[in-house]
Amino acid sequence: MDWRKRCGGKLVSAEVAVLSVRDGDMVVVPVGSDPKTVMTALLGRAPDLNDVRLRLYNGLNDLPWFEPDISSHIMPEVWFIVGPYVREQMQQRRGDTAIGACTLSTKGARDNRPDVRRPDVLLIELSPPDERGLCSFGPVRWDKKELAEFARVVIGEVNPSFIRTRGDNDIHVSEVDFLVEMAVPPTPFRKSISEELARKDVDALKAIAAHVAPLIRDRDTVLMGAGSTIEALPLFGMFDGRRDLGWHTERMPRGAIAMMRDHPERFTGKYKSLDRGKHVMTLLALTDDDTELANMHPDIELHSVHYVNDIRVIAAQENLVAIMNALAIDLTGQVASEHIGTRLHAGPGGQPEIAVGATLAKNGRSVMVLESTAQGGKVSRIAPQFEAGTVVTVTRAFVDYVVTEYGVASLLGKSARQRAEALIGIAHPKFRDELTREAKRLFWP
């Protein structure tokens, strides 16, 4: 049967769907959704609307939300994933920044807090409804179902390429108010791995992978965050020789499913404390080669970010190793992954929750990864102090291991002086003298 006949009369044009947006509404576009057909129609309505907030969890979209004639009617808020266009606009302070942990995205609505904005209109991508009327959220579950529960209006743009998965990764068509056929393709999420590697220091990535590998043990549960640096590490042998690992991860990196197929002994999930035998995540990053393998994979489940990134759930996974990407770190161990100075790079994602949960877990390890320099080697990512305006994403109290291409610094249990010495030891050699001088100024009489 043609899926259009399963829509229960909810299939409308994008222009009709966005008529449901009212003055003063909070419109939310969650992680893993770029319903560009619907968003283009909303853009066309901007002159007729006032005091609307557009919360972009997925800031890859290149539509002109930040132009004054649009933002004076619909103010964009950026949260997690930030593309080049959005980053440039935010550098000019032409939009607002949403702040909050992944697992708290619907707390205000759930607790009936009158002082916290709740989502009014949710714009998402969905698969066509199946014979049961279920629409898949595709390769990214995140908090879509929770947002749909509290939104006044749910508008789904039908993406026929969306995969289906096991777990809790669908919504019934009866819970969607409008369905719109996709006419404008979404913005590509990322370049190919090979394109990204062409911009990276491959020798540094190989060295980082070699340093991280000994921190991963057989039978561990693995959690990985976002970031092009850590995503490349499995390609350079980070998991080589390991057996019976399991996934409980915010994001499964591209190429991981093919690796699981080619090395079935490597990831079995047999020794996980929770969800034993299943690989659990909230975001499944895919290459073209992965997509067919991922569709209804028997061992992969997508669940809410409110479950996957819950500090209590992470801490309950014994032998968990969390690997995350940092932009910079200061000599006391504070991690910055959002802003450097006033320059926005990304939102916090789940990093604050993951770092705490992994450190609290029995035999848990939290690993922060970063290349030692930025801007072509001109700047050390290990800094004596952060410049004004830098946002601390993970407090120093919950920073455990830090890895660069020059080695591993173990910070747990160390004093300020000991941390400074350990971090200087993994900085780029050309910055070590300067960092040592600054450390003596900051931590010694």
CSV table of C-alpha atoms in Angstrom, one decimal:
chain,number,residue,atom,x,y,z
A,1,MET,CA,0.0,0.0,0.0
A,2,ASP,CA,1.2,3.5,-0.8
A,3,TRP,CA,2.3,5.1,2.5
A,4,ARG,CA,0.2,8.2,1.7
A,5,LYS,CA,-2.9,6.2,2.3
A,6,ARG,CA,-1.8,5.5,5.9
A,7,CYS,CA,-1.6,9.1,6.9
A,8,GLY,CA,-5.2,9.5,8.1
A,9,GLY,CA,-5.8,12.7,6.2
A,10,LYS,CA,-2.8,14.4,7.9
A,11,LEU,CA,-0.8,14.8,4.7
A,12,VAL,CA,-0.8,18.5,3.8
A,13,SER,CA,1.4,21.1,2.1
A,14,ALA,CA,4.2,22.7,4.1
A,15,GLU,CA,2.5,26.0,3.8
A,16,VAL,CA,-0.6,24.7,5.4
A,17,ALA,CA,1.3,22.9,8.2
A,18,VAL,CA,3.1,26.1,9.3
A,19,LEU,CA,-0.1,28.0,9.6
A,20,SER,CA,-0.3,26.3,13.0
A,21,VAL,CA,2.6,28.5,14.3
A,22,ARG,CA,1.3,31.4,16.4
A,23,ASP,CA,2.8,34.6,17.7
A,24,GLY,CA,4.9,33.9,20.8
A,25,ASP,CA,5.4,30.2,20.0
A,26,MET,CA,8.6,28.2,20.8
A,27,VAL,CA,9.3,26.2,17.6
A,28,VAL,CA,11.9,23.3,18.1
A,29,VAL,CA,13.9,21.5,15.6
A,30,PRO,CA,15.7,18.6,17.5
A,31,VAL,CA,19.0,16.9,16.9
A,32,GLY,CA,18.9,14.7,13.8
A,33,SER,CA,16.2,16.6,12.1
A,34,ASP,CA,16.5,19.1,9.2
A,35,PRO,CA,13.0,19.4,7.8
A,36,LYS,CA,14.0,21.9,5.2
A,37,THR,CA,10.8,21.8,3.2
A,38,VAL,CA,8.8,22.8,6.3
A,39,MET,CA,11.4,25.3,7.5
A,40,THR,CA,11.4,27.0,4.2
A,41,ALA,CA,7.7,27.4,4.4
A,42,LEU,CA,8.0,28.8,8.0
A,43,LEU,CA,10.6,31.2,6.7
A,44,GLY,CA,8.0,32.5,4.2
A,45,ARG,CA,5.6,33.1,7.1
A,46,ALA,CA,8.1,35.2,9.1
A,47,PRO,CA,6.7,38.6,8.2
A,48,ASP,CA,3.3,37.6,9.6
A,49,LEU,CA,4.7,36.3,12.9
A,50,ASN,CA,6.0,38.1,16.1
A,51,ASP,CA,8.0,37.0,19.1
A,52,VAL,CA,8.5,33.4,17.8
A,53,ARG,CA,11.6,31.5,19.1
A,54,LEU,CA,13.2,28.9,16.8
A,55,ARG,CA,15.3,26.5,18.8
A,56,LEU,CA,17.8,24.8,16.5
A,57,TYR,CA,19.3,21.8,18.1
A,58,ASN,CA,20.7,21.1,14.7
A,59,GLY,CA,22.5,24.3,13.6
A,60,LEU,CA,23.7,23.0,10.2
A,61,ASN,CA,20.8,24.6,8.4
A,62,ASP,CA,21.9,27.4,6.0
A,63,LEU,CA,18.5,29.1,5.7
A,64,PRO,CA,18.7,32.9,6.5
A,65,TRP,CA,17.2,32.8,10.0
A,66,PHE,CA,19.8,35.3,11.2
A,67,GLU,CA,18.9,38.1,8.7
A,68,PRO,CA,17.4,41.1,10.6
A,69,ASP,CA,14.2,41.1,8.6
A,70,ILE,CA,13.7,37.4,9.7
A,71,SER,CA,15.1,37.4,13.2
A,72,SER,CA,13.0,40.4,14.2
A,73,HIS,CA,10.0,38.0,13.8
A,74,ILE,CA,11.6,34.6,14.5
A,75,MET,CA,14.6,34.7,16.8
A,76,PRO,CA,16.9,31.7,16.3
A,77,GLU,CA,18.4,29.9,19.3
A,78,VAL,CA,21.3,27.5,18.7
A,79,TRP,CA,22.0,24.6,21.0
A,80,PHE,CA,24.2,21.6,19.9
A,81,ILE,CA,25.5,21.1,16.4
A,82,VAL,CA,26.8,24.2,14.7
A,83,GLY,CA,27.7,24.5,11.1
A,84,PRO,CA,29.9,27.1,9.4
A,85,TYR,CA,27.1,29.5,8.5
A,86,VAL,CA,25.5,29.4,11.9
A,87,ARG,CA,28.9,29.8,13.6
A,88,GLU,CA,29.6,32.9,11.5
A,89,GLN,CA,26.3,34.4,12.4
A,90,MET,CA,26.6,33.7,16.1
A,91,GLN,CA,30.1,35.3,16.1
A,92,GLN,CA,28.3,38.4,15.1
A,93,ARG,CA,25.8,37.8,17.9
A,94,ARG,CA,22.9,37.7,15.5
A,95,GLY,CA,21.1,34.9,17.4
A,96,ASP,CA,20.7,33.5,20.9
A,97,THR,CA,22.2,30.5,22.5
A,98,ALA,CA,20.1,27.8,24.2
A,99,ILE,CA,21.7,26.5,27.4
A,100,GLY,CA,21.0,23.2,29.1
A,101,ALA,CA,21.8,19.5,29.5
A,102,CYS,CA,20.5,16.9,27.1
A,103,THR,CA,18.6,15.1,29.8
A,104,LEU,CA,16.8,18.3,31.0
A,105,SER,CA,15.3,19.3,27.6
A,106,THR,CA,11.7,18.6,28.7
A,107,LYS,CA,12.1,18.9,32.5
A,108,GLY,CA,10.2,22.2,32.7
A,109,ALA,CA,7.2,20.8,30.9
A,110,ARG,CA,7.3,17.4,32.7
A,111,ASP,CA,7.4,19.2,36.1
A,112,ASN,CA,4.8,21.8,35.0
A,113,ARG,CA,7.2,24.7,35.7
A,114,PRO,CA,5.4,27.9,34.6
A,115,ASP,CA,8.7,29.8,34.5
A,116,VAL,CA,10.2,27.4,31.9
A,117,ARG,CA,9.4,27.6,28.2
A,118,ARG,CA,7.9,24.4,26.8
A,119,PRO,CA,7.9,23.4,23.1
A,120,ASP,CA,4.8,24.6,21.3
A,121,VAL,CA,5.6,23.4,17.7
A,122,LEU,CA,7.9,20.5,16.9
A,123,LEU,CA,9.4,20.2,13.4
A,124,ILE,CA,10.9,16.8,12.8
A,125,GLU,CA,11.8,14.4,10.0
A,126,LEU,CA,10.1,11.0,10.0
A,127,SER,CA,10.0,7.9,7.9
A,128,PRO,CA,6.8,7.1,6.0
A,129,PRO,CA,4.3,5.3,8.3
A,130,ASP,CA,4.5,1.5,8.0
A,131,GLU,CA,1.5,-0.9,8.0
A,132,ARG,CA,1.1,-0.4,11.7
A,133,GLY,CA,1.1,3.4,11.4
A,134,LEU,CA,4.6,3.8,13.0
A,135,CYS,CA,7.0,6.4,11.7
A,136,SER,CA,10.7,6.0,12.5
A,137,PHE,CA,12.8,8.8,13.8
A,138,GLY,CA,15.6,7.4,11.6
A,139,PRO,CA,19.2,7.2,12.8
A,140,VAL,CA,18.8,9.8,15.6
A,141,ARG,CA,16.4,9.2,18.4
A,142,TRP,CA,17.5,11.9,20.9
A,143,ASP,CA,14.6,13.5,22.7
A,144,LYS,CA,12.1,13.6,19.8
A,145,LYS,CA,9.4,11.5,21.4
A,146,GLU,CA,9.5,13.5,24.6
A,147,LEU,CA,9.3,16.8,22.8
A,148,ALA,CA,6.3,15.4,20.8
A,149,GLU,CA,4.6,14.5,24.0
A,150,PHE,CA,4.6,18.1,25.2
A,151,ALA,CA,4.3,20.1,22.0
A,152,ARG,CA,0.9,21.5,21.0
A,153,VAL,CA,1.6,20.7,17.3
A,154,VAL,CA,3.9,18.1,15.8
A,155,ILE,CA,4.8,18.5,12.1
A,156,GLY,CA,6.6,15.6,10.5
A,157,GLU,CA,8.5,15.9,7.2
A,158,VAL,CA,8.6,12.5,5.5
A,159,ASN,CA,12.1,11.4,4.6
A,160,PRO,CA,11.8,8.2,2.6
A,161,SER,CA,15.4,7.3,3.2
A,162,PHE,CA,15.1,7.0,7.0
A,163,ILE,CA,16.1,3.7,8.4
A,164,ARG,CA,14.1,1.8,11.0
A,165,THR,CA,15.7,0.4,14.2
A,166,ARG,CA,14.9,-1.6,17.2
A,167,GLY,CA,14.5,0.1,20.6
A,168,ASP,CA,12.2,3.0,21.3
A,169,ASN,CA,12.6,4.9,18.0
A,170,ASP,CA,9.2,5.5,16.5
A,171,ILE,CA,6.0,7.5,16.9
A,172,HIS,CA,2.5,6.5,15.8
A,173,VAL,CA,1.0,8.6,13.0
A,174,SER,CA,-1.9,9.4,15.4
A,175,GLU,CA,0.5,11.4,17.5
A,176,VAL,CA,1.5,13.6,14.6
A,177,ASP,CA,-0.7,16.5,13.6
A,178,PHE,CA,0.6,17.1,10.1
A,179,LEU,CA,2.8,15.2,7.6
A,180,VAL,CA,4.5,16.9,4.7
A,181,GLU,CA,6.2,15.3,1.8
A,182,MET,CA,9.9,16.2,1.5
A,183,ALA,CA,10.6,18.6,-1.4
A,184,VAL,CA,13.8,20.2,-0.3
A,185,PRO,CA,16.6,17.7,0.8
A,186,PRO,CA,18.2,18.3,4.2
A,187,THR,CA,21.6,19.8,4.7
A,188,PRO,CA,24.3,17.1,4.6
A,189,PHE,CA,25.2,16.2,8.2
A,190,ARG,CA,28.9,15.8,7.6
A,191,LYS,CA,31.5,15.4,4.9
A,192,SER,CA,32.8,11.9,4.3
A,193,ILE,CA,35.4,10.5,6.7
A,194,SER,CA,38.0,10.7,3.9
A,195,GLU,CA,37.2,14.4,3.3
A,196,GLU,CA,37.5,15.2,7.0
A,197,LEU,CA,40.8,13.3,7.3
A,198,ALA,CA,42.2,15.3,4.5
A,199,ARG,CA,41.9,18.3,6.8
A,200,LYS,CA,43.4,16.6,9.8
A,201,ASP,CA,46.9,15.7,11.0
A,202,VAL,CA,46.8,12.0,10.4
A,203,ASP,CA,50.0,11.3,12.2
A,204,ALA,CA,48.6,13.0,15.3
A,205,LEU,CA,45.4,10.9,15.1
A,206,LYS,CA,47.4,7.7,14.8
A,207,ALA,CA,49.4,8.6,17.9
A,208,ILE,CA,46.3,9.6,19.9
A,209,ALA,CA,44.6,6.2,18.9
A,210,ALA,CA,47.7,4.4,20.1
A,211,HIS,CA,47.6,6.2,23.5
A,212,VAL,CA,43.9,5.7,24.0
A,213,ALA,CA,44.0,2.0,23.1
A,214,PRO,CA,45.5,0.8,26.4
A,215,LEU,CA,42.8,2.6,28.3
A,216,ILE,CA,40.2,0.3,26.7
A,217,ARG,CA,40.0,-3.2,28.2
A,218,ASP,CA,38.3,-6.4,27.0
A,219,ARG,CA,34.6,-6.6,28.1
A,220,ASP,CA,34.4,-2.8,28.5
A,221,THR,CA,31.3,-0.8,27.7
A,222,VAL,CA,32.2,2.0,25.3
A,223,LEU,CA,30.6,5.4,25.2
A,224,MET,CA,31.7,8.0,22.5
A,225,GLY,CA,30.7,11.6,22.1
A,226,ALA,CA,30.8,13.8,19.0
A,227,GLY,CA,33.8,15.2,17.3
A,228,SER,CA,35.8,14.5,14.1
A,229,THR,CA,39.0,13.7,16.1
A,230,ILE,CA,37.5,10.8,18.2
A,231,GLU,CA,35.4,9.5,15.3
A,232,ALA,CA,38.7,8.9,13.4
A,233,LEU,CA,40.3,6.9,16.2
A,234,PRO,CA,38.7,3.5,15.4
A,235,LEU,CA,40.1,3.8,11.9
A,236,PHE,CA,43.6,4.0,13.4
A,237,GLY,CA,43.4,0.9,15.6
A,238,MET,CA,41.9,2.2,18.9
A,239,PHE,CA,39.8,-1.0,19.2
A,240,ASP,CA,42.2,-3.5,17.6
A,241,GLY,CA,42.7,-6.7,19.5
A,242,ARG,CA,39.8,-6.0,21.9
A,243,ARG,CA,37.1,-8.6,22.6
A,244,ASP,CA,33.6,-8.6,23.9
A,245,LEU,CA,33.2,-4.8,24.1
A,246,GLY,CA,29.7,-3.3,24.2
A,247,TRP,CA,28.1,0.0,23.2
A,248,HIS,CA,26.2,2.3,25.5
A,249,THR,CA,26.9,5.5,23.7
A,250,GLU,CA,25.5,8.9,22.9
A,251,ARG,CA,26.8,8.5,19.3
A,252,MET,CA,28.0,5.4,17.4
A,253,PRO,CA,30.7,6.7,15.0
A,254,ARG,CA,30.6,6.2,11.3
A,255,GLY,CA,32.0,2.9,10.1
A,256,ALA,CA,31.4,1.2,13.4
A,257,ILE,CA,28.7,-1.1,12.1
A,258,ALA,CA,31.0,-2.3,9.3
A,259,MET,CA,33.7,-2.9,11.9
A,260,MET,CA,31.3,-5.0,14.0
A,261,ARG,CA,30.5,-7.0,10.9
A,262,ASP,CA,34.1,-7.6,10.0
A,263,HIS,CA,35.2,-8.3,13.5
A,264,PRO,CA,32.3,-9.9,15.3
A,265,GLU,CA,34.4,-10.9,18.3
A,266,ARG,CA,35.2,-7.3,19.0
A,267,PHE,CA,31.7,-6.0,20.0
A,268,THR,CA,29.4,-8.6,21.5
A,269,GLY,CA,27.9,-6.7,24.5
A,270,LYS,CA,28.0,-9.9,26.5
A,271,TYR,CA,29.3,-8.3,29.6
A,272,LYS,CA,27.4,-5.1,29.9
A,273,SER,CA,25.8,-4.3,33.2
A,274,LEU,CA,22.7,-3.0,31.6
A,275,ASP,CA,21.0,-4.0,28.3
A,276,ARG,CA,23.3,-7.0,28.0
A,277,GLY,CA,23.8,-8.3,24.5
A,278,LYS,CA,22.4,-5.1,23.0
A,279,HIS,CA,24.3,-2.1,21.7
A,280,VAL,CA,22.4,1.0,22.9
A,281,MET,CA,22.7,4.5,21.6
A,282,THR,CA,20.7,7.6,20.8
A,283,LEU,CA,22.5,8.7,17.6
A,284,LEU,CA,23.7,6.4,14.9
A,285,ALA,CA,26.1,8.2,12.5
A,286,LEU,CA,26.1,6.5,9.1
A,287,THR,CA,28.1,6.2,6.0
A,288,ASP,CA,26.4,5.2,2.8
A,289,ASP,CA,27.9,1.7,3.3
A,290,ASP,CA,26.5,1.5,6.9
A,291,THR,CA,22.9,2.4,6.1
A,292,GLU,CA,21.8,-1.0,4.8
A,293,LEU,CA,23.6,-2.8,7.7
A,294,ALA,CA,22.0,-0.5,10.3
A,295,ASN,CA,18.4,-1.0,9.1
A,296,MET,CA,16.7,-3.2,11.7
A,297,HIS,CA,20.1,-4.5,12.9
A,298,PRO,CA,19.2,-7.2,15.5
A,299,ASP,CA,21.7,-6.0,18.1
A,300,ILE,CA,21.3,-2.3,17.8
A,301,GLU,CA,18.7,-0.3,19.8
A,302,LEU,CA,18.1,3.5,19.7
A,303,HIS,CA,16.7,5.0,22.9
A,304,SER,CA,16.0,8.4,24.3
A,305,VAL,CA,18.9,10.6,25.2
A,306,HIS,CA,17.2,11.0,28.5
A,307,TYR,CA,18.0,7.4,29.1
A,308,VAL,CA,21.4,7.0,27.3
A,309,ASN,CA,22.9,10.1,28.8
A,310,ASP,CA,21.4,9.9,32.2
A,311,ILE,CA,24.2,10.2,34.7
A,312,ARG,CA,22.6,7.5,36.9
A,313,VAL,CA,22.4,5.1,33.9
A,314,ILE,CA,25.9,5.7,32.8
A,315,ALA,CA,27.2,5.3,36.3
A,316,ALA,CA,25.4,1.9,36.6
A,317,GLN,CA,27.5,0.5,33.7
A,318,GLU,CA,30.5,-1.1,35.3
A,319,ASN,CA,33.7,-1.1,33.3
A,320,LEU,CA,32.6,1.8,31.2
A,321,VAL,CA,35.1,3.9,29.2
A,322,ALA,CA,33.9,7.2,27.8
A,323,ILE,CA,35.9,8.9,25.0
A,324,MET,CA,35.1,12.5,24.3
A,325,ASN,CA,36.5,15.4,22.3
A,326,ALA,CA,37.7,18.6,23.8
A,327,LEU,CA,38.5,22.0,22.2
A,328,ALA,CA,40.9,23.1,25.0
A,329,ILE,CA,41.9,22.4,28.6
A,330,ASP,CA,43.5,24.6,31.2
A,331,LEU,CA,46.3,23.6,33.6
A,332,THR,CA,43.9,22.8,36.4
A,333,GLY,CA,42.0,20.3,34.1
A,334,GLN,CA,38.9,22.4,33.2
A,335,VAL,CA,37.6,21.3,29.8
A,336,ALA,CA,36.2,23.7,27.2
A,337,SER,CA,34.2,22.1,24.4
A,338,GLU,CA,31.7,24.9,23.5
A,339,HIS,CA,33.3,28.4,23.3
A,340,ILE,CA,36.9,29.6,23.1
A,341,GLY,CA,36.6,33.2,24.3
A,342,THR,CA,33.4,34.4,22.8
A,343,ARG,CA,33.7,32.3,19.7
A,344,LEU,CA,31.0,29.6,19.6
A,345,HIS,CA,32.1,26.2,18.2
A,346,ALA,CA,29.4,23.9,19.4
A,347,GLY,CA,26.9,23.2,22.2
A,348,PRO,CA,27.7,21.0,25.2
A,349,GLY,CA,25.9,17.9,23.9
A,350,GLY,CA,26.0,15.2,26.5
A,351,GLN,CA,29.6,15.8,27.6
A,352,PRO,CA,28.9,17.2,31.1
A,353,GLU,CA,26.7,14.3,32.0
A,354,ILE,CA,28.9,11.7,30.4
A,355,ALA,CA,32.0,12.9,32.1
A,356,VAL,CA,30.4,12.7,35.5
A,357,GLY,CA,28.6,9.3,34.9
A,358,ALA,CA,31.7,7.6,33.5
A,359,THR,CA,33.9,8.8,36.4
A,360,LEU,CA,31.3,7.6,39.0
A,361,ALA,CA,30.9,4.1,37.4
A,362,LYS,CA,32.7,1.2,39.0
A,363,ASN,CA,35.9,0.7,37.1
A,364,GLY,CA,34.8,3.6,34.9
A,365,ARG,CA,37.1,5.9,33.0
A,366,SER,CA,36.5,9.2,31.3
A,367,VAL,CA,39.0,10.1,28.5
A,368,MET,CA,39.2,13.6,27.0
A,369,VAL,CA,40.9,13.6,23.6
A,370,LEU,CA,42.4,16.7,21.8
A,371,GLU,CA,45.2,17.4,19.4
A,372,SER,CA,47.9,19.4,21.2
A,373,THR,CA,47.6,22.5,18.9
A,374,ALA,CA,45.2,24.5,16.9
A,375,GLN,CA,45.4,27.0,14.0
A,376,GLY,CA,48.0,25.0,12.2
A,377,GLY,CA,50.2,24.7,15.2
A,378,LYS,CA,50.2,28.3,16.2
A,379,VAL,CA,48.1,27.9,19.4
A,380,SER,CA,48.4,25.3,22.3
A,381,ARG,CA,45.1,23.7,23.2
A,382,ILE,CA,46.6,23.2,26.7
A,383,ALA,CA,46.4,26.7,28.1
A,384,PRO,CA,47.6,28.1,31.5
A,385,GLN,CA,44.2,29.8,31.8
A,386,PHE,CA,41.2,30.2,29.5
A,387,GLU,CA,40.7,33.6,27.9
A,388,ALA,CA,37.7,35.6,29.1
A,389,GLY,CA,34.4,34.4,27.8
A,390,THR,CA,35.4,30.7,27.5
A,391,VAL,CA,32.7,28.3,28.7
A,392,VAL,CA,33.8,25.5,31.0
A,393,THR,CA,31.9,22.4,29.8
A,394,VAL,CA,33.3,19.9,32.3
A,395,THR,CA,34.6,21.0,35.7
A,396,ARG,CA,38.1,19.9,36.7
A,397,ALA,CA,36.7,17.7,39.4
A,398,PHE,CA,35.3,15.2,36.9
A,399,VAL,CA,38.2,15.2,34.3
A,400,ASP,CA,40.0,11.9,34.5
A,401,TYR,CA,42.3,11.0,31.6
A,402,VAL,CA,43.5,13.6,29.0
A,403,VAL,CA,45.1,12.3,25.8
A,404,THR,CA,47.0,14.2,23.1
A,405,GLU,CA,49.4,12.8,20.4
A,406,TYR,CA,52.2,13.3,23.0
A,407,GLY,CA,50.8,11.0,25.7
A,408,VAL,CA,48.3,10.4,28.5
A,409,ALA,CA,47.8,12.6,31.6
A,410,SER,CA,46.0,11.0,34.5
A,411,LEU,CA,44.4,13.8,36.6
A,412,LEU,CA,42.2,11.9,39.0
A,413,GLY,CA,43.3,12.5,42.6
A,414,LYS,CA,46.1,14.9,41.6
A,415,SER,CA,46.7,18.4,43.1
A,416,ALA,CA,46.8,21.6,41.0
A,417,ARG,CA,50.6,21.4,40.7
A,418,GLN,CA,50.6,17.8,39.8
A,419,ARG,CA,47.9,18.3,37.2
A,420,ALA,CA,49.8,21.2,35.6
A,421,GLU,CA,52.9,19.0,35.4
A,422,ALA,CA,51.0,16.1,33.9
A,423,LEU,CA,49.3,18.3,31.3
A,424,ILE,CA,52.5,20.1,30.3
A,425,GLY,CA,54.0,16.7,29.7
A,426,ILE,CA,51.5,16.0,26.9
A,427,ALA,CA,51.5,19.5,25.4
A,428,HIS,CA,53.3,20.2,22.1
A,429,PRO,CA,57.1,20.5,22.9
A,430,LYS,CA,57.4,24.0,21.6
A,431,PHE,CA,54.9,25.3,24.1
A,432,ARG,CA,56.2,23.4,27.2
A,433,ASP,CA,58.6,26.0,28.4
A,434,GLU,CA,56.0,28.8,28.2
A,435,LEU,CA,53.5,26.6,30.0
A,436,THR,CA,56.0,25.7,32.7
A,437,ARG,CA,56.7,29.4,33.3
A,438,GLU,CA,53.0,30.1,33.6
A,439,ALA,CA,52.4,27.2,35.9
A,440,LYS,CA,55.2,28.4,38.2
A,441,ARG,CA,53.5,31.8,38.3
A,442,LEU,CA,50.1,30.4,39.0
A,443,PHE,CA,50.8,27.5,41.4
A,444,TRP,CA,54.2,28.2,43.1
A,445,PRO,CA,55.4,31.1,45.3
